[in-house]
XYZ file of C-alpha atoms in Angstrom:
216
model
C 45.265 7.745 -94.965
C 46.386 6.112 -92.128
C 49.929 7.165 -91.870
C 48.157 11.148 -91.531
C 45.610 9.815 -89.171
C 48.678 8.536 -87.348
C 50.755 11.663 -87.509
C 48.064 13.474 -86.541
C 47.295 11.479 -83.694
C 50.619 11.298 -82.517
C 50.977 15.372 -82.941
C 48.189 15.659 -80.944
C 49.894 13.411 -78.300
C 52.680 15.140 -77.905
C 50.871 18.970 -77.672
C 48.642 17.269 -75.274
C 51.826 16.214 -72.861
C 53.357 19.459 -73.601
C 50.360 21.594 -72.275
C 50.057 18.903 -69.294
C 53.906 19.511 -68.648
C 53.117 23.504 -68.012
C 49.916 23.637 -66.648
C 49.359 25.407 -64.170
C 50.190 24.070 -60.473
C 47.631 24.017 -58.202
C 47.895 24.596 -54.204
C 46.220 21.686 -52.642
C 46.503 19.122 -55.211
C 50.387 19.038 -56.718
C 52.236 21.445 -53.486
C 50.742 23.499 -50.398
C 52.485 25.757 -48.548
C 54.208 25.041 -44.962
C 52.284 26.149 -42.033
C 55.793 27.324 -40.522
C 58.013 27.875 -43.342
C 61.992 27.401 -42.689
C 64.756 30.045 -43.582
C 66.720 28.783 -46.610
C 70.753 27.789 -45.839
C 72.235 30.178 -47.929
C 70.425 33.791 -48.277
C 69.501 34.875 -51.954
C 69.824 31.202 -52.840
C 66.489 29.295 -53.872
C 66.273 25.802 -52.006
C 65.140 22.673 -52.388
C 65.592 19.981 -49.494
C 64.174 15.829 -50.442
C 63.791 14.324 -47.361
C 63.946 10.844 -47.988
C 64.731 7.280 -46.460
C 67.469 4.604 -47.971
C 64.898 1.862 -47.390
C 62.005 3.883 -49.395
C 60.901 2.341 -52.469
C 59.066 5.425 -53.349
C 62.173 7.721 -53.404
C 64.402 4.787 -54.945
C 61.682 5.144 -58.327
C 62.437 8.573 -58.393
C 65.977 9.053 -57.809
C 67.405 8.624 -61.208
C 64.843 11.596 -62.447
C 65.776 13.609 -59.339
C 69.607 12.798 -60.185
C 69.373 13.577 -63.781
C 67.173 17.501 -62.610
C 69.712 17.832 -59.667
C 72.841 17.533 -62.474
C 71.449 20.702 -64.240
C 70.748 23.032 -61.720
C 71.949 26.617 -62.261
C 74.353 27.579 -59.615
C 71.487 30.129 -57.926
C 69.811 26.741 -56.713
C 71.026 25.320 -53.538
C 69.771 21.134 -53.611
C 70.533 19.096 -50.980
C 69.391 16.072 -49.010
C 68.392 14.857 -45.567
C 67.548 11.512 -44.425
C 64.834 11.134 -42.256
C 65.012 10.151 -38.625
C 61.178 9.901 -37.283
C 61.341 9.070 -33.470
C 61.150 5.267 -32.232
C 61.762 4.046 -35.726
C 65.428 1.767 -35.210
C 64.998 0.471 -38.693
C 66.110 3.968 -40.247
C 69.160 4.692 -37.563
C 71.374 2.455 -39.495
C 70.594 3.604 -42.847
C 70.641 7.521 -41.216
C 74.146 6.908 -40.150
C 75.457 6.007 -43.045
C 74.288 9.559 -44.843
C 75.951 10.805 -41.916
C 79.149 9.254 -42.570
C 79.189 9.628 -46.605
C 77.807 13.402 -46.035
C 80.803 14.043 -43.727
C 83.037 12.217 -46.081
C 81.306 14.821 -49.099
C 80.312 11.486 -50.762
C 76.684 11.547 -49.724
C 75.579 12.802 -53.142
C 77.802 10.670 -55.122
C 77.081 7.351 -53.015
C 73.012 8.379 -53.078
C 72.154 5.503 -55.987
C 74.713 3.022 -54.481
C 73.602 2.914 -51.336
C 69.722 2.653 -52.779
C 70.658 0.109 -55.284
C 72.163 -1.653 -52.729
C 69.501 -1.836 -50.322
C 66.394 -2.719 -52.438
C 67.962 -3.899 -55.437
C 70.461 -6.094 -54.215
C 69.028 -6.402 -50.737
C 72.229 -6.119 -48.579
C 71.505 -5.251 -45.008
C 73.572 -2.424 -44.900
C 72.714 -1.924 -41.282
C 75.035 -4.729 -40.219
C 78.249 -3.141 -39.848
C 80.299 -6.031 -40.853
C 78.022 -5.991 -44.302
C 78.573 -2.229 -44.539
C 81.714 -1.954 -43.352
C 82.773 -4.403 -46.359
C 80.495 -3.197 -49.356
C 82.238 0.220 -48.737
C 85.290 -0.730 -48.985
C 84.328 -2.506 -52.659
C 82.886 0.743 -53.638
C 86.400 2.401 -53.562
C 85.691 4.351 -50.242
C 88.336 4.711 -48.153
C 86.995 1.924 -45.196
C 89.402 3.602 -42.339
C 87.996 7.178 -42.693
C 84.204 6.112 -43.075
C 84.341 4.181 -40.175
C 85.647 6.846 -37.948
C 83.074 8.827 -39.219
C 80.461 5.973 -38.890
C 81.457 5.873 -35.030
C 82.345 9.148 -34.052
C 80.634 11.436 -31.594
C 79.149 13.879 -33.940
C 77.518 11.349 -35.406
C 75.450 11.327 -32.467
C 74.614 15.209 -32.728
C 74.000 14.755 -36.149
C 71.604 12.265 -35.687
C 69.648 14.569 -33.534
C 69.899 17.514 -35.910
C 68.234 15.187 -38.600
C 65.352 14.167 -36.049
C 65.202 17.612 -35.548
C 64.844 18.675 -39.007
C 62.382 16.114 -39.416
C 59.989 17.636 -36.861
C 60.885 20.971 -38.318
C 59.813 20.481 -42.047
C 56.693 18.399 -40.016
C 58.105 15.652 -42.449
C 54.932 13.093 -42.547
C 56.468 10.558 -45.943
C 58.994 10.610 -47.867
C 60.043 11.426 -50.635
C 59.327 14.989 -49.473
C 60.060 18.084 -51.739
C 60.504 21.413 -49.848
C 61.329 24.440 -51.786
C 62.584 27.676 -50.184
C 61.175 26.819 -46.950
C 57.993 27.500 -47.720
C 56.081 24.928 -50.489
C 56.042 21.144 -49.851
C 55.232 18.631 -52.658
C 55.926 14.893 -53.146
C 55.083 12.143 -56.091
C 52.052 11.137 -53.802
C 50.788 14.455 -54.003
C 51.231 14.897 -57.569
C 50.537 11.077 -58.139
C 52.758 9.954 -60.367
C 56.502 8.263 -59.644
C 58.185 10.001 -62.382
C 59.858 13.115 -63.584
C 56.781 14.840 -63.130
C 57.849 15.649 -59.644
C 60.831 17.912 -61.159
C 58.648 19.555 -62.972
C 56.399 20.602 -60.143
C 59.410 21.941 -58.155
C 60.618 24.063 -61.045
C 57.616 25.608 -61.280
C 57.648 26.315 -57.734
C 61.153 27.838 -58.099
C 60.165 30.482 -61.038
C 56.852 31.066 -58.663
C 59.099 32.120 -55.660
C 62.695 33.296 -56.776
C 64.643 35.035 -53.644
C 65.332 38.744 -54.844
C 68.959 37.826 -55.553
C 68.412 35.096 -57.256
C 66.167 37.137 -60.169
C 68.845 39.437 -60.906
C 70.666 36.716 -62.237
């Protein structure tokens, strides 16, 4: 008797998360929509920008369930990131540079757990260019070319276009979820630090699929 009441109990678990998984999203509570949505990068392509912040605790708990969605993507999805740069905050200029450097580099994506891990799991003060400078050259990355990058003048503009993105996407925390330029959600607005979050956004993407991206 108790081995059914457990099987039932445990069948009823799993429906119960399975309905939960595909409910219905709900404007206000898990997304809204952007008062001035953005044009996507590439036309026909759906979009999803995170906004996030190496320092972040929040978006280090989520990045390996981000990671593990972004791997599957279908090529009709266009993902990719941008550190945030909020005016008068020096603490994230260091750690903005470096995405500047590694996205030049095309290593940005690769590097995006390593340079997390780094910071709040190992705590090196990767702002510190001697520290940096050093803990990229153990990670196999070619020292010479990412400090060029690290120092170079676009780096500069760069910076700017991320601060300007920022004000853009009206970026208020991070981890920040924007999909096609128009819906905005994040683990505090769905309230849990999991993959819930990639959930969320792929219902947002079968809500709003660019014309060419539905003939496909």
């Amino acid at each position: 008797m108790l081995n059914t009441w457990l099987k039932r109990l445990l069948i009823g678990t799993t429906l119960l998360a399975a309905s939960l998984a595909h409910a219905d999203i709900r404007e206000g509570v898990e997304y809204k929509k952007m008062t001035k949505p953005q044009a996507v990068a590439v036309a026909g392509k759906s979009e999803v920008i995170e906004f996030f912040w190496y320092g972040c605790p929040h978006c280090f708990t989520v990045a390996p369930y981000v990671e593990d969605w972004a791997s599957k993507l279908p090529s009709n999805v266009n993902f990719r990131r941008v550190h945030v740069a909020w005016p008068g905050r020096s603490d994230m200029e260091g750690h903005a540079k470096i995405f500047i450097a590694l996205q030049a580099m095309g290593l940005e994506g690769k590097q995006q757990l390593a340079v997390m891990t780094a910071v709040q799991k190992d705590r090196i003060e990767l702002r510190k260019e001697d520290v940096l400078f050093d803990w990229i050259k153990k990670q196999g990355i070619d020292a010479e070319k990412f400090k060029a990058q690290y120092n170079s003048f676009s780096s500069s503009a760069n910076m700017n276009k991320l601060a300007q993105m920022t004000r853009d996407y009206q970026v208020d925390g991070v981890p920040m979820f924007i999909i096609n330029g128009k819906y905005v959600t994040s683990p505090a607005m769905v309230g849990k630090e999991d993959g819930t979050i990639t959930q969320v956004i792929n219902e947002l993407l079968a809500k709003d699929k660019p014309a060419a991206a539905k003939k496909k």
